[in-house]
PDB file of C-alpha atoms in Angstrom:
ATOM      1  CA  MET A  13      37.357-138.649  20.821  1.00 44.00           C
ATOM      2  CA  SER A  14      34.210-140.359  19.294  1.00 46.00           C
ATOM      3  CA  ALA A  15      31.692-138.452  21.776  1.00 46.00           C
ATOM      4  CA  THR A  16      33.487-135.199  20.581  1.00 46.00           C
ATOM      5  CA  SER A  17      33.637-136.296  16.742  1.00 46.00           C
ATOM      6  CA  THR A  18      29.758-137.105  17.319  1.00 45.00           C
ATOM      7  CA  VAL A  19      28.881-133.462  18.508  1.00 45.00           C
ATOM      8  CA  VAL A  20      30.859-131.882  16.182  1.00 43.00           C
ATOM      9  CA  THR A  21      28.975-134.116  13.434  1.00 46.00           C
ATOM     10  CA  ALA A  22      25.550-133.382  14.612  1.00 46.00           C
ATOM     11  CA  GLY A  23      26.273-129.559  15.147  1.00 46.00           C
ATOM     12  CA  THR A  24      27.005-129.125  11.371  1.00 49.00           C
ATOM     13  CA  ASP A  25      24.530-127.678   8.949  1.00 50.00           C
ATOM     14  CA  HIS A  26      24.461-129.910   6.213  1.00 51.00           C
ATOM     15  CA  ARG A  27      21.991-128.027   3.983  1.00 52.00           C
ATOM     16  CA  PRO A  28      22.713-126.882   0.460  1.00 52.00           C
ATOM     17  CA  SER A  29      23.786-123.464  -0.081  1.00 53.00           C
ATOM     18  CA  ALA A  30      21.459-121.243  -2.271  1.00 52.00           C
ATOM     19  CA  ALA A  31      22.678-121.619  -5.696  1.00 52.00           C
ATOM     20  CA  PRO A  32      24.190-118.561  -7.553  1.00 55.00           C
ATOM     21  CA  PRO A  33      21.627-117.081 -10.509  1.00 54.00           C
ATOM     22  CA  PRO A  34      22.572-118.435 -13.656  1.00 58.00           C
ATOM     23  CA  GLU A  35      25.224-116.224 -15.650  1.00 61.00           C
ATOM     24  CA  GLY A  36      22.831-115.611 -18.357  1.00 62.00           C
ATOM     25  CA  ALA A  37      20.119-113.975 -16.014  1.00 67.00           C
ATOM     26  CA  ASN A  38      22.461-111.477 -14.718  1.00 70.00           C
ATOM     27  CA  ALA A  39      23.909-110.604 -18.235  1.00 69.00           C
ATOM     28  CA  ALA A  40      20.556-110.242 -19.703  1.00 72.00           C
ATOM     29  CA  ARG A  41      19.349-107.807 -16.529  1.00 71.00           C
ATOM     30  CA  ARG A  42      22.582-106.008 -17.277  1.00 70.00           C
ATOM     31  CA  ARG A  43      21.739-105.451 -20.758  1.00 72.00           C
ATOM     32  CA  ARG A  44      18.013-104.185 -19.668  1.00 75.00           C
ATOM     33  CA  LEU A  45      19.286-101.698 -17.085  1.00 73.00           C
ATOM     34  CA  GLY A  46      22.265-100.712 -18.574  1.00 71.00           C
ATOM     35  CA  PRO A  47      20.537 -98.153 -21.330  1.00 76.00           C
ATOM     36  CA  VAL A  48      18.389 -97.155 -18.432  1.00 77.00           C
ATOM     37  CA  ALA A  49      21.156 -96.205 -16.228  1.00 79.00           C
ATOM     38  CA  LEU A  50      22.688 -94.217 -18.921  1.00 81.00           C
ATOM     39  CA  TYR A  51      19.540 -92.488 -19.801  1.00 81.00           C
ATOM     40  CA  LEU A  52      18.567 -91.299 -16.501  1.00 85.00           C
ATOM     41  CA  PRO A  53      20.630 -88.271 -15.714  1.00 85.00           C
ATOM     42  CA  ALA A  54      19.610 -86.838 -18.792  1.00 85.00           C
ATOM     43  CA  LEU A  55      16.059 -87.834 -18.416  1.00 83.00           C
ATOM     44  CA  VAL A  56      16.208 -86.092 -14.763  1.00 87.00           C
ATOM     45  CA  LEU A  57      18.254 -82.810 -16.315  1.00 88.00           C
ATOM     46  CA  VAL A  58      15.685 -82.741 -18.665  1.00 82.00           C
ATOM     47  CA  ALA A  59      12.487 -83.271 -16.170  1.00 82.00           C
ATOM     48  CA  LEU A  60      14.380 -80.233 -14.053  1.00 85.00           C
ATOM     49  CA  VAL A  61      14.678 -77.826 -16.902  1.00 83.00           C
ATOM     50  CA  SER A  62      11.737 -78.534 -19.121  1.00 82.00           C
ATOM     51  CA  VAL A  63       8.787 -80.810 -17.490  1.00 85.00           C
ATOM     52  CA  PHE A  64       8.916 -79.002 -13.879  1.00 88.00           C
ATOM     53  CA  PRO A  65       8.958 -75.247 -14.989  1.00 86.00           C
ATOM     54  CA  ILE A  66       5.807 -76.260 -17.548  1.00 87.00           C
ATOM     55  CA  ALA A  67       3.899 -77.894 -14.675  1.00 89.00           C
ATOM     56  CA  TYR A  68       4.704 -74.767 -12.255  1.00 89.00           C
ATOM     57  CA  ALA A  69       3.499 -72.617 -15.001  1.00 89.00           C
ATOM     58  CA  LEU A  70       0.349 -74.875 -15.241  1.00 90.00           C
ATOM     59  CA  ARG A  71      -0.378 -74.778 -11.757  1.00 91.00           C
ATOM     60  CA  LEU A  72       0.449 -70.804 -11.425  1.00 90.00           C
ATOM     61  CA  SER A  73      -2.024 -70.191 -14.271  1.00 91.00           C
ATOM     62  CA  VAL A  74      -5.030 -71.421 -12.292  1.00 91.00           C
ATOM     63  CA  TYR A  75      -4.182 -69.266  -9.137  1.00 90.00           C
ATOM     64  CA  ARG A  76      -4.624 -65.650  -8.275  1.00 90.00           C
ATOM     65  CA  THR A  77      -0.798 -64.563  -7.075  1.00 87.00           C
ATOM     66  CA  ARG A  78       0.569 -62.316  -5.101  1.00 83.00           C
ATOM     67  CA  ALA A  79       4.280 -61.925  -5.820  1.00 75.00           C
ATOM     68  CA  LEU A  80       5.334 -65.765  -6.178  1.00 75.00           C
ATOM     69  CA  ARG A  81       2.914 -66.992  -3.800  1.00 83.00           C
ATOM     70  CA  THR A  82      -0.731 -68.512  -4.690  1.00 83.00           C
ATOM     71  CA  VAL A  83      -3.235 -66.787  -2.989  1.00 85.00           C
ATOM     72  CA  GLU A  84      -6.647 -68.224  -4.457  1.00 88.00           C
ATOM     73  CA  PHE A  85      -7.685 -70.701  -7.026  1.00 90.00           C
ATOM     74  CA  ILE A  86      -9.397 -69.133  -9.909  1.00 90.00           C
ATOM     75  CA  GLY A  87      -9.861 -71.874 -12.367  1.00 87.00           C
ATOM     76  CA  TRP A  88      -9.950 -70.273 -15.595  1.00 89.00           C
ATOM     77  CA  ASP A  89     -10.115 -66.995 -14.741  1.00 90.00           C
ATOM     78  CA  ASN A  90      -6.715 -66.052 -16.110  1.00 90.00           C
ATOM     79  CA  PHE A  91      -7.390 -67.721 -19.657  1.00 91.00           C
ATOM     80  CA  ALA A  92     -10.333 -65.560 -19.743  1.00 90.00           C
ATOM     81  CA  THR A  93      -8.121 -62.564 -19.455  1.00 86.00           C
ATOM     82  CA  VAL A  94      -5.568 -63.664 -21.905  1.00 88.00           C
ATOM     83  CA  LEU A  95      -8.274 -64.916 -24.601  1.00 88.00           C
ATOM     84  CA  GLY A  96     -10.345 -61.723 -24.303  1.00 87.00           C
ATOM     85  CA  PRO A  97     -10.568 -58.871 -26.580  1.00 86.00           C
ATOM     86  CA  ALA A  98      -6.941 -57.654 -25.817  1.00 84.00           C
ATOM     87  CA  GLY A  99      -5.200 -61.003 -25.451  1.00 86.00           C
ATOM     88  CA  TRP A 100      -6.789 -62.069 -29.189  1.00 91.00           C
ATOM     89  CA  ALA A 101      -5.044 -58.588 -30.370  1.00 92.00           C
ATOM     90  CA  ASP A 102      -1.864 -59.768 -28.987  1.00 91.00           C
ATOM     91  CA  ILE A 103      -2.297 -63.045 -30.823  1.00 91.00           C
ATOM     92  CA  ALA A 104      -3.062 -61.325 -34.027  1.00 93.00           C
ATOM     93  CA  ARG A 105       0.046 -59.091 -33.767  1.00 94.00           C
ATOM     94  CA  THR A 106       1.939 -61.920 -32.872  1.00 93.00           C
ATOM     95  CA  PHE A 107       0.899 -63.815 -36.016  1.00 94.00           C
ATOM     96  CA  VAL A 108       1.252 -60.504 -38.321  1.00 95.00           C
ATOM     97  CA  TYR A 109       5.094 -60.478 -36.632  1.00 96.00           C
ATOM     98  CA  VAL A 110       6.012 -64.358 -36.759  1.00 95.00           C
ATOM     99  CA  VAL A 111       4.513 -64.329 -40.528  1.00 95.00           C
ATOM    100  CA  ALA A 112       6.003 -61.535 -42.020  1.00 96.00           C
ATOM    101  CA  SER A 113       9.396 -62.290 -40.612  1.00 96.00           C
ATOM    102  CA  LEU A 114       9.281 -65.813 -42.273  1.00 95.00           C
ATOM    103  CA  LEU A 115       8.128 -64.139 -45.453  1.00 96.00           C
ATOM    104  CA  LEU A 116      11.151 -61.863 -45.619  1.00 96.00           C
ATOM    105  CA  ALA A 117      13.836 -63.940 -43.755  1.00 96.00           C
ATOM    106  CA  VAL A 118      13.301 -67.288 -45.638  1.00 95.00           C
ATOM    107  CA  PRO A 119      13.561 -66.281 -49.483  1.00 95.00           C
ATOM    108  CA  LEU A 120      16.189 -63.606 -48.233  1.00 95.00           C
ATOM    109  CA  GLY A 121      18.457 -66.385 -46.794  1.00 94.00           C
ATOM    110  CA  LEU A 122      17.845 -68.815 -49.407  1.00 94.00           C
ATOM    111  CA  ALA A 123      18.994 -65.980 -52.215  1.00 93.00           C
ATOM    112  CA  LEU A 124      22.263 -65.172 -50.029  1.00 92.00           C
ATOM    113  CA  ALA A 125      22.882 -68.894 -49.769  1.00 92.00           C
ATOM    114  CA  VAL A 126      22.575 -68.897 -53.724  1.00 91.00           C
ATOM    115  CA  LEU A 127      25.224 -66.119 -53.923  1.00 89.00           C
ATOM    116  CA  LEU A 128      27.518 -67.603 -51.907  1.00 88.00           C
ATOM    117  CA  ASN A 129      27.428 -70.921 -53.233  1.00 87.00           C
ATOM    118  CA  LYS A 130      28.704 -69.542 -56.272  1.00 83.00           C
ATOM    119  CA  GLN A 131      32.601 -69.657 -57.075  1.00 78.00           C
ATOM    120  CA  VAL A 132      33.445 -65.739 -56.941  1.00 75.00           C
ATOM    121  CA  ARG A 133      36.273 -63.947 -55.935  1.00 79.00           C
ATOM    122  CA  PHE A 134      36.295 -62.964 -51.949  1.00 79.00           C
ATOM    123  CA  VAL A 135      33.500 -65.325 -51.296  1.00 80.00           C
ATOM    124  CA  ARG A 136      34.585 -65.737 -47.787  1.00 82.00           C
ATOM    125  CA  LEU A 137      35.054 -62.340 -47.135  1.00 85.00           C
ATOM    126  CA  PHE A 138      31.268 -61.662 -48.316  1.00 83.00           C
ATOM    127  CA  ARG A 139      30.474 -64.612 -46.038  1.00 82.00           C
ATOM    128  CA  VAL A 140      31.709 -63.074 -43.040  1.00 85.00           C
ATOM    129  CA  VAL A 141      29.934 -59.517 -43.855  1.00 86.00           C
ATOM    130  CA  ILE A 142      26.579 -61.203 -44.351  1.00 85.00           C
ATOM    131  CA  LEU A 143      26.552 -63.447 -41.559  1.00 85.00           C
ATOM    132  CA  LEU A 144      28.003 -60.643 -39.259  1.00 87.00           C
ATOM    133  CA  PRO A 145      24.421 -60.003 -37.577  1.00 90.00           C
ATOM    134  CA  TRP A 146      24.334 -63.103 -36.086  1.00 87.00           C
ATOM    135  CA  VAL A 147      26.755 -62.438 -33.694  1.00 87.00           C
ATOM    136  CA  VAL A 148      25.039 -59.315 -32.498  1.00 89.00           C
ATOM    137  CA  SER A 149      22.912 -59.949 -29.580  1.00 90.00           C
ATOM    138  CA  GLN A 150      19.253 -58.800 -29.645  1.00 92.00           C
ATOM    139  CA  THR A 151      19.758 -55.854 -27.241  1.00 93.00           C
ATOM    140  CA  VAL A 152      22.664 -54.759 -28.845  1.00 93.00           C
ATOM    141  CA  ALA A 153      20.847 -54.921 -32.428  1.00 93.00           C
ATOM    142  CA  ALA A 154      17.722 -53.253 -31.025  1.00 93.00           C
ATOM    143  CA  LEU A 155      19.489 -49.952 -29.556  1.00 93.00           C
ATOM    144  CA  LEU A 156      21.587 -49.614 -32.413  1.00 92.00           C
ATOM    145  CA  TRP A 157      18.256 -50.021 -34.689  1.00 92.00           C
ATOM    146  CA  LYS A 158      16.412 -47.546 -32.521  1.00 90.00           C
ATOM    147  CA  TRP A 159      19.143 -45.046 -32.777  1.00 90.00           C
ATOM    148  CA  LEU A 160      18.965 -45.360 -36.243  1.00 88.00           C
ATOM    149  CA  LEU A 161      15.435 -45.079 -36.630  1.00 87.00           C
ATOM    150  CA  ASN A 162      14.977 -42.098 -34.213  1.00 83.00           C
ATOM    151  CA  GLY A 163      13.278 -39.209 -36.207  1.00 76.00           C
ATOM    152  CA  GLN A 164      15.129 -36.323 -34.264  1.00 78.00           C
ATOM    153  CA  TYR A 165      18.683 -37.324 -33.997  1.00 79.00           C
ATOM    154  CA  GLY A 166      19.149 -40.724 -35.786  1.00 77.00           C
ATOM    155  CA  PRO A 167      21.275 -40.666 -38.704  1.00 81.00           C
ATOM    156  CA  LEU A 168      18.523 -41.684 -40.870  1.00 74.00           C
ATOM    157  CA  HIS A 169      16.031 -39.144 -39.846  1.00 67.00           C
ATOM    158  CA  GLY A 170      15.815 -37.023 -43.035  1.00 68.00           C
ATOM    159  CA  LEU A 171      14.528 -40.257 -44.788  1.00 73.00           C
ATOM    160  CA  PHE A 172      11.325 -40.138 -42.324  1.00 70.00           C
ATOM    161  CA  GLY A 173      10.894 -36.536 -41.238  1.00 65.00           C
ATOM    162  CA  GLY A 174       8.644 -36.082 -38.302  1.00 68.00           C
ATOM    163  CA  GLU A 175       9.701 -38.470 -35.266  1.00 74.00           C
ATOM    164  CA  GLY A 176      10.358 -41.367 -37.376  1.00 79.00           C
ATOM    165  CA  PRO A 177       8.955 -44.840 -37.794  1.00 85.00           C
ATOM    166  CA  LEU A 178       9.181 -45.517 -34.355  1.00 86.00           C
ATOM    167  CA  SER A 179       6.330 -43.230 -33.221  1.00 85.00           C
ATOM    168  CA  SER A 180       3.470 -44.906 -35.323  1.00 87.00           C
ATOM    169  CA  THR A 181       2.062 -48.082 -34.633  1.00 90.00           C
ATOM    170  CA  TRP A 182       2.614 -49.678 -37.660  1.00 90.00           C
ATOM    171  CA  GLY A 183       5.580 -48.049 -38.506  1.00 89.00           C
ATOM    172  CA  SER A 184       7.224 -49.546 -35.026  1.00 92.00           C
ATOM    173  CA  MET A 185       5.659 -53.077 -36.132  1.00 94.00           C
ATOM    174  CA  ALA A 186       7.485 -52.812 -39.625  1.00 94.00           C
ATOM    175  CA  SER A 187      10.613 -51.552 -37.766  1.00 93.00           C
ATOM    176  CA  LEU A 188      10.431 -54.592 -35.621  1.00 94.00           C
ATOM    177  CA  ILE A 189      10.140 -57.130 -38.391  1.00 96.00           C
ATOM    178  CA  VAL A 190      12.915 -55.687 -40.599  1.00 95.00           C
ATOM    179  CA  VAL A 191      15.403 -55.701 -37.563  1.00 95.00           C
ATOM    180  CA  ASN A 192      14.090 -59.352 -36.571  1.00 96.00           C
ATOM    181  CA  VAL A 193      14.688 -60.176 -40.249  1.00 96.00           C
ATOM    182  CA  TRP A 194      17.948 -58.505 -40.088  1.00 95.00           C
ATOM    183  CA  LEU A 195      19.075 -60.397 -37.035  1.00 94.00           C
ATOM    184  CA  SER A 196      17.838 -63.622 -38.108  1.00 93.00           C
ATOM    185  CA  TYR A 197      18.402 -64.070 -41.748  1.00 94.00           C
ATOM    186  CA  PRO A 198      22.043 -65.199 -41.372  1.00 93.00           C
ATOM    187  CA  LEU A 199      20.723 -68.555 -39.875  1.00 92.00           C
ATOM    188  CA  ALA A 200      18.609 -69.059 -42.749  1.00 94.00           C
ATOM    189  CA  THR A 201      21.595 -68.497 -45.001  1.00 94.00           C
ATOM    190  CA  ILE A 202      23.681 -70.712 -43.446  1.00 92.00           C
ATOM    191  CA  LEU A 203      21.333 -73.650 -43.400  1.00 93.00           C
ATOM    192  CA  CYS A 204      20.273 -73.033 -46.691  1.00 93.00           C
ATOM    193  CA  LEU A 205      24.067 -72.683 -48.102  1.00 92.00           C
ATOM    194  CA  ALA A 206      24.810 -76.163 -46.492  1.00 91.00           C
ATOM    195  CA  ALA A 207      21.961 -77.630 -47.961  1.00 92.00           C
ATOM    196  CA  LEU A 208      22.754 -76.257 -51.373  1.00 92.00           C
ATOM    197  CA  GLN A 209      26.308 -77.682 -51.286  1.00 90.00           C
ATOM    198  CA  THR A 210      24.817 -81.365 -50.929  1.00 89.00           C
ATOM    199  CA  VAL A 211      22.541 -80.994 -54.061  1.00 88.00           C
ATOM    200  CA  PRO A 212      24.203 -83.171 -56.730  1.00 87.00           C
ATOM    201  CA  ALA A 213      25.968 -81.217 -59.776  1.00 84.00           C
ATOM    202  CA  GLU A 214      24.959 -84.218 -62.057  1.00 87.00           C
ATOM    203  CA  GLN A 215      21.078 -83.292 -61.277  1.00 86.00           C
ATOM    204  CA  ILE A 216      21.620 -79.714 -62.372  1.00 84.00           C
ATOM    205  CA  GLU A 217      23.601 -80.637 -65.262  1.00 86.00           C
ATOM    206  CA  ALA A 218      21.170 -83.135 -66.609  1.00 87.00           C
ATOM    207  CA  SER A 219      17.947 -80.503 -66.310  1.00 85.00           C
ATOM    208  CA  ARG A 220      20.081 -78.025 -68.118  1.00 85.00           C
ATOM    209  CA  VAL A 221      20.899 -80.977 -70.839  1.00 84.00           C
ATOM    210  CA  ASP A 222      17.021 -81.169 -70.912  1.00 83.00           C
ATOM    211  CA  GLY A 223      16.381 -77.758 -71.667  1.00 84.00           C
ATOM    212  CA  CYS A 224      15.648 -76.209 -68.331  1.00 84.00           C
ATOM    213  CA  THR A 225      16.382 -72.444 -68.031  1.00 86.00           C
ATOM    214  CA  PRO A 226      18.454 -71.650 -64.924  1.00 83.00           C
ATOM    215  CA  ARG A 227      15.383 -70.204 -63.234  1.00 88.00           C
ATOM    216  CA  GLN A 228      13.664 -73.650 -63.883  1.00 87.00           C
ATOM    217  CA  SER A 229      16.460 -75.544 -62.635  1.00 87.00           C
ATOM    218  CA  PHE A 230      16.191 -74.022 -59.343  1.00 88.00           C
ATOM    219  CA  PHE A 231      12.721 -74.492 -58.655  1.00 88.00           C
ATOM    220  CA  GLN A 232      12.355 -77.735 -60.313  1.00 88.00           C
ATOM    221  CA  VAL A 233      15.617 -79.326 -59.082  1.00 88.00           C
ATOM    222  CA  ILE A 234      17.319 -77.406 -56.280  1.00 90.00           C
ATOM    223  CA  VAL A 235      14.476 -76.605 -54.507  1.00 90.00           C
ATOM    224  CA  PRO A 236      12.755 -79.957 -54.115  1.00 89.00           C
ATOM    225  CA  THR A 237      15.989 -81.477 -53.458  1.00 89.00           C
ATOM    226  CA  ILE A 238      16.438 -78.894 -50.196  1.00 91.00           C
ATOM    227  CA  ARG A 239      12.816 -78.717 -49.136  1.00 89.00           C
ATOM    228  CA  SER A 240      13.285 -80.897 -46.017  1.00 87.00           C
ATOM    229  CA  THR A 241      15.859 -78.338 -44.721  1.00 90.00           C
ATOM    230  CA  LEU A 242      13.516 -75.614 -45.691  1.00 91.00           C
ATOM    231  CA  LEU A 243      10.990 -76.943 -43.474  1.00 89.00           C
ATOM    232  CA  ILE A 244      13.223 -77.487 -40.747  1.00 89.00           C
ATOM    233  CA  LEU A 245      14.352 -73.680 -40.929  1.00 92.00           C
ATOM    234  CA  VAL A 246      10.590 -72.591 -40.884  1.00 92.00           C
ATOM    235  CA  ILE A 247      10.097 -74.412 -37.712  1.00 89.00           C
ATOM    236  CA  MET A 248      13.262 -72.988 -35.990  1.00 91.00           C
ATOM    237  CA  LEU A 249      12.561 -69.649 -37.146  1.00 93.00           C
ATOM    238  CA  THR A 250       8.708 -70.137 -35.845  1.00 92.00           C
ATOM    239  CA  LEU A 251       9.808 -70.790 -32.460  1.00 90.00           C
ATOM    240  CA  LEU A 252      12.378 -68.480 -32.430  1.00 92.00           C
ATOM    241  CA  TYR A 253       9.807 -65.576 -33.412  1.00 94.00           C
ATOM    242  CA  PHE A 254       6.943 -66.524 -31.055  1.00 92.00           C
ATOM    243  CA  ASN A 255       9.545 -66.921 -27.779  1.00 91.00           C
ATOM    244  CA  MET A 256      11.291 -63.541 -28.915  1.00 92.00           C
ATOM    245  CA  VAL A 257      11.436 -60.926 -25.940  1.00 93.00           C
ATOM    246  CA  THR A 258      14.387 -59.061 -25.701  1.00 94.00           C
ATOM    247  CA  LEU A 259      14.589 -57.730 -29.399  1.00 94.00           C
ATOM    248  CA  VAL A 260      10.641 -56.364 -28.887  1.00 94.00           C
ATOM    249  CA  TYR A 261      11.260 -54.987 -25.273  1.00 94.00           C
ATOM    250  CA  THR A 262      14.363 -53.252 -25.736  1.00 94.00           C
ATOM    251  CA  LEU A 263      13.262 -51.556 -29.180  1.00 93.00           C
ATOM    252  CA  THR A 264       9.721 -50.839 -28.905  1.00 92.00           C
ATOM    253  CA  GLY A 265       8.544 -52.040 -25.237  1.00 91.00           C
ATOM    254  CA  GLY A 266       5.170 -53.116 -26.945  1.00 89.00           C
ATOM    255  CA  GLY A 267       4.373 -49.389 -27.844  1.00 85.00           C
ATOM    256  CA  PRO A 268       3.000 -46.970 -29.182  1.00 87.00           C
ATOM    257  CA  PHE A 269      -0.388 -48.012 -28.143  1.00 87.00           C
ATOM    258  CA  SER A 270       0.449 -51.581 -27.541  1.00 87.00           C
ATOM    259  CA  GLY A 271       1.232 -51.702 -31.601  1.00 90.00           C
ATOM    260  CA  THR A 272       4.265 -54.292 -31.186  1.00 92.00           C
ATOM    261  CA  GLN A 273       2.764 -56.230 -28.078  1.00 92.00           C
ATOM    262  CA  VAL A 274       3.282 -59.666 -28.579  1.00 93.00           C
ATOM    263  CA  LEU A 275       2.265 -62.582 -26.575  1.00 92.00           C
ATOM    264  CA  SER A 276       5.991 -63.381 -25.489  1.00 92.00           C
ATOM    265  CA  LEU A 277       6.397 -59.773 -24.117  1.00 94.00           C
ATOM    266  CA  ASN A 278       3.081 -59.546 -22.732  1.00 92.00           C
ATOM    267  CA  ALA A 279       3.786 -62.789 -20.647  1.00 92.00           C
ATOM    268  CA  PHE A 280       6.943 -60.787 -19.751  1.00 93.00           C
ATOM    269  CA  LEU A 281       5.442 -57.736 -18.464  1.00 92.00           C
ATOM    270  CA  GLN A 282       2.589 -59.100 -16.888  1.00 91.00           C
ATOM    271  CA  SER A 283       5.091 -61.100 -14.736  1.00 89.00           C
ATOM    272  CA  PHE A 284       7.856 -59.117 -14.084  1.00 89.00           C
ATOM    273  CA  GLN A 285       6.729 -55.605 -14.637  1.00 89.00           C
ATOM    274  CA  PHE A 286       3.103 -55.749 -13.242  1.00 88.00           C
ATOM    275  CA  PHE A 287       3.693 -58.858 -10.972  1.00 88.00           C
ATOM    276  CA  LYS A 288       1.075 -60.634 -11.976  1.00 89.00           C
ATOM    277  CA  ILE A 289       2.110 -64.135 -12.160  1.00 90.00           C
ATOM    278  CA  GLY A 290      -0.616 -65.779 -12.537  1.00 91.00           C
ATOM    279  CA  VAL A 291      -1.877 -63.899 -15.900  1.00 92.00           C
ATOM    280  CA  GLY A 292       1.763 -64.146 -17.044  1.00 91.00           C
ATOM    281  CA  ALA A 293       1.613 -67.721 -16.447  1.00 92.00           C
ATOM    282  CA  ALA A 294      -1.394 -67.996 -18.585  1.00 93.00           C
ATOM    283  CA  TYR A 295       0.340 -66.396 -21.148  1.00 93.00           C
ATOM    284  CA  SER A 296       3.130 -68.677 -21.260  1.00 91.00           C
ATOM    285  CA  VAL A 297       0.666 -71.649 -21.436  1.00 92.00           C
ATOM    286  CA  VAL A 298      -0.974 -70.150 -24.323  1.00 92.00           C
ATOM    287  CA  LEU A 299       2.143 -69.181 -25.832  1.00 91.00           C
ATOM    288  CA  PHE A 300       3.743 -72.904 -25.177  1.00 91.00           C
ATOM    289  CA  VAL A 301       0.473 -74.427 -26.598  1.00 91.00           C
ATOM    290  CA  LEU A 302       0.732 -72.519 -30.287  1.00 89.00           C
ATOM    291  CA  ASN A 303       4.547 -73.723 -30.260  1.00 88.00           C
ATOM    292  CA  ILE A 304       3.294 -77.124 -29.795  1.00 89.00           C
ATOM    293  CA  VAL A 305       0.480 -76.815 -32.619  1.00 89.00           C
ATOM    294  CA  PHE A 306       2.949 -75.090 -34.885  1.00 85.00           C
ATOM    295  CA  GLY A 307       5.654 -77.461 -34.525  1.00 83.00           C
ATOM    296  CA  VAL A 308       3.561 -80.804 -34.959  1.00 87.00           C
ATOM    297  CA  ALA A 309       2.017 -79.247 -37.740  1.00 85.00           C
ATOM    298  CA  TYR A 310       5.372 -78.608 -39.716  1.00 81.00           C
ATOM    299  CA  ILE A 311       6.510 -81.773 -38.737  1.00 81.00           C
ATOM    300  CA  ARG A 312       3.513 -83.664 -39.992  1.00 83.00           C
ATOM    301  CA  VAL A 313       3.824 -81.513 -43.406  1.00 79.00           C
ATOM    302  CA  LEU A 314       7.916 -82.442 -43.202  1.00 74.00           C
ATOM    303  CA  LYS A 315       6.854 -86.190 -42.903  1.00 74.00           C
ATOM    304  CA  GLY A 316       4.343 -85.911 -45.792  1.00 71.00           C
ATOM    305  CA  LYS A 317       6.962 -84.390 -48.083  1.00 63.00           C
ATOM    306  CA  ASN A 318       9.272 -87.490 -47.283  1.00 62.00           C
ATOM    307  CA  ASP A 319       6.622 -90.053 -47.623  1.00 63.00           C
ATOM    308  CA  GLY A 320       5.536 -88.481 -50.797  1.00 56.00           C
TER     309      GLY A 320
END
C-alpha cells in the first residue's frame, strides 16, 4: 500500500499549468482586430473590382498584345501612340465635349431647380416631365436623337436641310453635346433642388429687407450657400462625361472623320474593335490619370471654399 502510494506520488506532475491571459488583454485584442475583420470583406471586394483591373491595365499598357495575350514588352511605346498627334487631338475633343457639356448642364439644372423649388400648381407633374430623361438609357437616347437629327427622314430634317448636323464634324460634336446635356441635366436638377431646399428662408428674407433684389439675393445668398453641392455636382458630371462611351459610340461612332472621337471611345475601339488591347489599356490609363487629376483639383477647390 505504501509502495503503490509512493509510485503514484512520484509519477504525478506537480508543475504549475500556464496561466490564462488576462481578460483585459483579450478584450484589447478583440477591439483592435474587430474593425479589421469587419472592413476586410469590403477591402477585398474593392481590390477585386478596382485595384486589380487598374494594375492589370497598367501591365497591359507596356506590352504588345495579341488578343489578351502579352507578346512583347515594349515599354512606353503604346503611350507614345496615345500621346502622339492623333492622341492629342482626341484629348482636345474630349475637353471640348466635357467643358461644353458642363457649361450647359450645370446652369440648366440650377435654373430648373429654382423653378421647381417655387410653390406653383402642378409642380409634381413638372418635376416628372423635367426629370424624365434621366430614366432613358444612353443607347435608347442615342438612337432616338439619331432618328430625330437625320437629314433625310428625321422629323427635324426640314430645320437643317441637306444631310443634317450629324454629317459634319462640328455638327456632330454639337449634337453630341446637346444629347449629353439632355441626358444628364436631370441629375444636376435633382442635386440643385435638394440643395436649394436646405437654404434657410430667413437668410433670403433678411437680404430682401437689406434691399437686395431677387437677382442679388440669388447670387449673394443662395449660390454661396449651395456652392459645395455645385462643386460636387461638377465633379460627378466631369467623371461621367470623361468615361462616357455608349452615347458617343451609338450616336456618332466617333465620326464623321473622327470629329467626335474622344478618349473613352478610342479606348473602347482600340480594345474591342481593333483588338489592340495594349494600346486600349494605354488610353485607359491616360483617361484614369485625367480623372484623378480633375477629381483631386475639384476636391482641393471644395476644401478651400469650405475653409474660407
